[in-house]
């Protein structure tokens, strides 16, 4: 009996650790933007974008890095003000979110600056701008949204490995914890 309890608490612990690596952050502005973008997608007869947790983490981290840059700074698709795609702060954002760079190449980062992030202006910044090209693209199936002060960052993901924003080491860890759970369940079955 003691062993079963011990194994069960191990099971709970593994899950707690596993879930903890995907913190759920709620932000109305960000959720509303994704809803607005999805309304646009629906109006174009395109599949809605599903929330991608890793891309969401990444968008948040990137928004954090460009926070403080003026709206007048140069930015665009895959162009972040003051943060090069080879820079250490970009790498830092990737590693914080446990994303392997190999799995980002098909995705796209879309930053926008709007004073006070007025929701209607932010949405039109995505739907009525050169960014429209990306929103029109059926290759994109998921999205992450992050914001900081006047900056909004949308990261679009694909269903292909190259745009999944999956992690190398993290994916391995996830696989391992599933293995452990199976092992524990197997042992429990013996009782
Ligand atoms: C990433 O891509 C490089 C170059 O194609 C390859 O050598 C490496 O094994 C890849 N790493 C992972 C984790 O997929
Ligand atoms: C996006 O799709 C709409 C409707 O199909 C079209 O009017 C618009 O020109 C497209 N935009 C781009 C940038 O391709
Ligand atoms: C890319 C883009 O459309 N940027 C616009 C976002 O909205 C602000 C404020 O309305 C405009 O000044 C930008 O040109």
CSV table of C-alpha atoms and ligand atoms in Angstrom, one decimal:
chain,number,residue,atom,x,y,z
A,1,UNK,CA,0.0,0.0,0.0
A,2,UNK,CA,2.8,2.4,0.9
A,3,UNK,CA,4.5,1.7,-2.4
A,4,UNK,CA,1.3,2.4,-4.3
A,5,UNK,CA,1.0,5.8,-2.5
A,6,UNK,CA,4.6,6.5,-3.2
A,7,UNK,CA,4.2,5.7,-6.9
A,8,UNK,CA,1.0,7.8,-7.1
A,9,UNK,CA,2.7,10.8,-5.6
A,10,UNK,CA,5.5,10.3,-8.1
A,11,UNK,CA,2.8,10.3,-10.9
A,12,UNK,CA,1.4,13.5,-9.6
A,13,UNK,CA,4.8,15.1,-9.3
A,14,UNK,CA,5.8,14.2,-12.8
A,15,UNK,CA,2.6,15.8,-14.1
A,16,UNK,CA,3.0,18.9,-11.9
A,17,UNK,CA,6.6,19.4,-13.3
A,18,UNK,CA,5.4,18.8,-16.9
A,19,UNK,CA,2.5,21.2,-16.6
A,20,UNK,CA,4.6,23.9,-15.0
A,21,UNK,CA,6.7,24.3,-18.1
A,22,UNK,CA,3.6,25.6,-19.9
A,23,UNK,CA,2.4,28.5,-17.8
A,24,UNK,CA,-1.0,29.8,-18.8
A,25,UNK,CA,-0.9,33.6,-19.0
A,26,UNK,CA,-4.2,35.3,-19.5
A,27,UNK,CA,-4.2,38.7,-21.2
A,28,UNK,CA,-7.4,40.2,-22.6
A,29,UNK,CA,-5.8,42.4,-25.2
A,30,UNK,CA,-3.9,39.5,-26.6
A,31,UNK,CA,-6.8,37.1,-26.5
A,32,UNK,CA,-9.0,39.8,-28.2
A,33,UNK,CA,-6.4,40.3,-30.9
A,34,UNK,CA,-6.3,36.6,-31.7
A,35,UNK,CA,-10.1,36.6,-31.8
A,36,UNK,CA,-10.1,39.5,-34.2
A,37,UNK,CA,-7.5,37.9,-36.4
A,38,UNK,CA,-9.6,34.7,-36.4
A,39,UNK,CA,-12.7,36.6,-37.4
A,40,UNK,CA,-10.7,37.9,-40.3
A,41,UNK,CA,-9.5,34.4,-41.1
A,42,UNK,CA,-13.1,33.1,-41.0
A,43,UNK,CA,-14.2,35.9,-43.4
A,44,UNK,CA,-11.5,34.7,-45.8
A,45,UNK,CA,-12.7,31.1,-45.5
A,46,UNK,CA,-9.5,30.1,-43.8
A,47,UNK,CA,-8.9,27.8,-40.8
A,48,UNK,CA,-8.8,29.7,-37.5
A,49,UNK,CA,-5.4,29.9,-35.8
A,50,UNK,CA,-5.1,27.7,-32.7
A,51,UNK,CA,-3.2,29.1,-29.7
A,52,UNK,CA,0.3,27.7,-29.7
A,53,UNK,CA,1.7,27.8,-26.1
A,54,UNK,CA,5.4,27.8,-27.1
A,55,UNK,CA,4.8,30.6,-29.7
A,56,UNK,CA,2.8,32.5,-27.0
A,57,UNK,CA,5.7,32.3,-24.6
A,58,UNK,CA,8.1,33.4,-27.4
A,59,UNK,CA,5.9,36.3,-28.4
A,60,UNK,CA,5.8,37.4,-24.8
A,61,UNK,CA,9.6,37.2,-24.4
A,62,UNK,CA,10.2,39.1,-27.6
A,63,UNK,CA,7.7,41.8,-26.6
A,64,UNK,CA,9.7,42.1,-23.4
A,65,UNK,CA,13.0,42.5,-25.3
A,66,UNK,CA,11.7,45.3,-27.6
A,67,UNK,CA,9.9,47.1,-24.9
A,68,UNK,CA,11.4,50.6,-24.7
A,69,UNK,CA,12.0,50.9,-28.4
A,70,UNK,CA,10.2,53.9,-29.9
A,71,UNK,CA,7.3,53.3,-32.3
A,72,UNK,CA,9.3,55.1,-34.9
A,73,UNK,CA,11.9,52.3,-34.9
A,74,UNK,CA,12.1,50.2,-38.0
A,75,UNK,CA,10.2,46.9,-37.8
A,76,UNK,CA,8.4,44.4,-40.0
A,77,UNK,CA,7.9,40.7,-40.6
A,78,UNK,CA,10.8,38.9,-38.9
A,79,UNK,CA,12.4,42.3,-38.2
A,80,UNK,CA,12.4,43.3,-34.5
A,81,UNK,CA,13.7,46.7,-33.5
A,82,UNK,CA,17.0,46.4,-31.7
A,83,UNK,CA,16.9,42.6,-31.6
A,84,UNK,CA,18.6,40.8,-34.5
A,85,UNK,CA,17.6,37.2,-35.2
A,86,UNK,CA,21.2,36.1,-34.4
A,87,UNK,CA,21.4,38.2,-31.3
A,88,UNK,CA,21.9,36.8,-27.8
A,89,UNK,CA,18.6,38.3,-26.6
A,90,UNK,CA,16.8,36.5,-29.4
A,91,UNK,CA,18.6,33.2,-28.4
A,92,UNK,CA,17.6,34.0,-24.8
A,93,UNK,CA,13.9,34.2,-25.8
A,94,UNK,CA,14.2,30.9,-27.6
A,95,UNK,CA,15.8,29.1,-24.8
A,96,UNK,CA,13.5,30.6,-22.1
A,97,UNK,CA,10.6,29.1,-24.1
A,98,UNK,CA,12.5,25.8,-24.8
A,99,UNK,CA,12.2,26.3,-28.5
A,100,UNK,CA,14.7,24.8,-30.9
A,101,UNK,CA,15.7,27.2,-33.7
A,102,UNK,CA,15.2,24.5,-36.3
A,103,UNK,CA,11.5,24.5,-35.6
A,104,UNK,CA,11.0,28.2,-36.2
A,105,UNK,CA,12.1,28.6,-39.8
A,106,UNK,CA,8.6,28.3,-41.4
A,107,UNK,CA,7.0,30.6,-38.8
A,108,UNK,CA,6.9,34.4,-38.9
A,109,UNK,CA,7.2,37.1,-36.3
A,110,UNK,CA,5.0,40.1,-36.7
A,111,UNK,CA,5.6,43.0,-34.4
A,112,UNK,CA,3.5,46.1,-34.3
A,113,UNK,CA,3.7,49.4,-32.3
A,114,UNK,CA,0.6,51.4,-31.5
A,115,UNK,CA,0.6,54.0,-28.7
A,116,UNK,CA,-1.3,52.4,-25.7
A,117,UNK,CA,-2.1,49.4,-27.9
A,118,UNK,CA,-5.6,50.7,-28.8
A,119,UNK,CA,-7.3,47.4,-29.7
A,120,UNK,CA,-9.0,48.5,-33.0
A,121,UNK,CA,-5.9,50.1,-34.3
A,122,UNK,CA,-3.8,47.1,-33.4
A,123,UNK,CA,-6.1,44.8,-35.2
A,124,UNK,CA,-6.2,46.9,-38.4
A,125,UNK,CA,-2.4,47.1,-38.1
A,126,UNK,CA,-2.5,43.3,-38.8
A,127,UNK,CA,-5.5,43.0,-41.1
A,128,UNK,CA,-4.9,46.2,-43.3
A,129,UNK,CA,-1.1,46.2,-43.8
A,130,UNK,CA,1.6,44.3,-45.5
A,131,UNK,CA,1.0,41.7,-42.7
A,132,UNK,CA,-2.3,40.8,-44.4
A,133,UNK,CA,-0.3,38.6,-46.7
A,134,UNK,CA,0.6,36.3,-43.8
A,135,UNK,CA,-2.9,36.3,-42.3
A,136,UNK,CA,-4.2,35.2,-45.8
A,137,UNK,CA,-1.8,32.3,-45.9
A,138,UNK,CA,-3.4,28.9,-45.2
A,139,UNK,CA,0.0,27.5,-44.3
A,140,UNK,CA,-0.3,29.1,-40.9
A,141,UNK,CA,-2.3,27.2,-38.5
A,142,UNK,CA,-1.4,28.5,-35.1
A,143,UNK,CA,-0.4,31.7,-33.3
A,144,UNK,CA,1.1,33.1,-30.1
A,145,UNK,CA,0.5,36.7,-29.0
A,146,UNK,CA,2.6,38.8,-26.6
A,147,UNK,CA,2.5,42.5,-25.6
A,148,UNK,CA,4.5,45.0,-23.6
A,149,UNK,CA,3.6,48.7,-23.3
A,150,UNK,CA,3.1,49.9,-26.9
A,151,UNK,CA,4.3,46.7,-28.5
A,152,UNK,CA,2.4,43.8,-29.7
A,153,UNK,CA,4.1,40.7,-31.2
A,154,UNK,CA,2.2,37.9,-33.1
A,155,UNK,CA,4.1,34.7,-33.9
A,156,UNK,CA,2.5,32.6,-36.6
A,157,UNK,CA,3.2,28.8,-36.6
A,158,UNK,CA,2.6,26.0,-39.1
A,159,UNK,CA,1.7,22.4,-38.9
A,160,UNK,CA,5.0,21.4,-40.4
A,161,UNK,CA,8.0,20.6,-38.0
A,162,UNK,CA,9.8,23.7,-39.4
A,163,UNK,CA,7.2,26.0,-38.0
A,164,UNK,CA,6.0,24.1,-35.0
A,165,UNK,CA,8.1,26.0,-32.5
A,166,UNK,CA,8.8,22.7,-30.7
A,167,UNK,CA,11.7,22.2,-28.4
A,168,UNK,CA,14.7,19.9,-29.0
A,169,UNK,CA,15.6,19.1,-25.4
A,170,UNK,CA,12.1,20.0,-24.0
A,171,UNK,CA,10.4,17.6,-26.5
A,172,UNK,CA,12.8,14.9,-25.3
A,173,UNK,CA,12.0,15.6,-21.7
A,174,UNK,CA,8.3,15.5,-22.4
A,175,UNK,CA,8.8,12.1,-24.1
A,176,UNK,CA,10.8,10.9,-21.1
A,177,UNK,CA,8.1,11.9,-18.6
A,178,UNK,CA,5.5,10.1,-20.7
A,179,UNK,CA,7.8,7.0,-20.5
A,180,UNK,CA,8.0,7.3,-16.8
A,181,UNK,CA,4.2,7.6,-16.4
A,182,UNK,CA,3.8,4.5,-18.5
A,183,UNK,CA,6.3,2.7,-16.4
A,184,UNK,CA,4.6,3.8,-13.2
A,185,UNK,CA,1.2,2.7,-14.5
A,186,UNK,CA,2.7,-0.6,-15.5
A,187,UNK,CA,4.0,-1.2,-12.0
A,188,UNK,CA,0.6,-0.1,-10.5
A,189,UNK,CA,-1.2,-2.7,-12.7
A,190,UNK,CA,0.8,-5.4,-11.0
A,191,UNK,CA,-0.9,-4.7,-7.7
B,1,LIG,C1,19.0,21.3,-36.7
B,1,LIG,O1,19.4,21.5,-38.1
B,1,LIG,C2,20.8,21.2,-38.4
B,1,LIG,C3,21.1,21.6,-39.8
B,1,LIG,O2,20.1,21.1,-40.7
B,1,LIG,C4,21.0,19.7,-38.0
B,1,LIG,O3,22.4,19.4,-38.2
B,1,LIG,C5,20.7,19.5,-36.6
B,1,LIG,O4,20.8,18.1,-36.3
B,1,LIG,C6,19.2,19.9,-36.3
B,1,LIG,N1,18.9,19.7,-34.9
B,1,LIG,C7,17.8,19.3,-34.4
B,1,LIG,C8,17.6,19.2,-32.9
B,1,LIG,O5,16.8,19.0,-35.1
B,2,LIG,C1,-5.8,38.9,-48.7
B,2,LIG,O1,-7.0,38.3,-49.2
B,2,LIG,C2,-8.0,39.3,-49.6
B,2,LIG,C3,-9.3,38.6,-49.9
B,2,LIG,O2,-9.1,37.4,-50.6
B,2,LIG,C4,-7.5,40.1,-50.8
B,2,LIG,O3,-8.4,41.1,-51.1
B,2,LIG,C5,-6.2,40.8,-50.4
B,2,LIG,O4,-5.6,41.4,-51.5
B,2,LIG,C6,-5.2,39.7,-49.9
B,2,LIG,N1,-4.0,40.4,-49.4
B,2,LIG,C7,-2.8,40.1,-49.7
B,2,LIG,C8,-1.7,40.9,-49.2
B,2,LIG,O5,-2.5,39.1,-50.4
B,3,LIG,C1,2.2,48.3,-40.3
B,3,LIG,C2,1.1,49.3,-40.0
B,3,LIG,O1,0.1,49.3,-40.6
B,3,LIG,N1,1.4,50.2,-39.1
B,3,LIG,C3,0.4,51.2,-38.6
B,3,LIG,C4,-0.2,50.8,-37.3
B,3,LIG,O2,-1.0,51.7,-36.8
B,3,LIG,C5,-0.3,53.0,-36.6
B,3,LIG,C6,-1.3,53.9,-35.9
B,3,LIG,O3,-2.6,53.8,-36.4
B,3,LIG,C7,0.2,53.5,-37.9
B,3,LIG,O4,0.8,54.7,-37.7
B,3,LIG,C8,1.1,52.5,-38.5
B,3,LIG,O5,1.6,52.9,-39.8
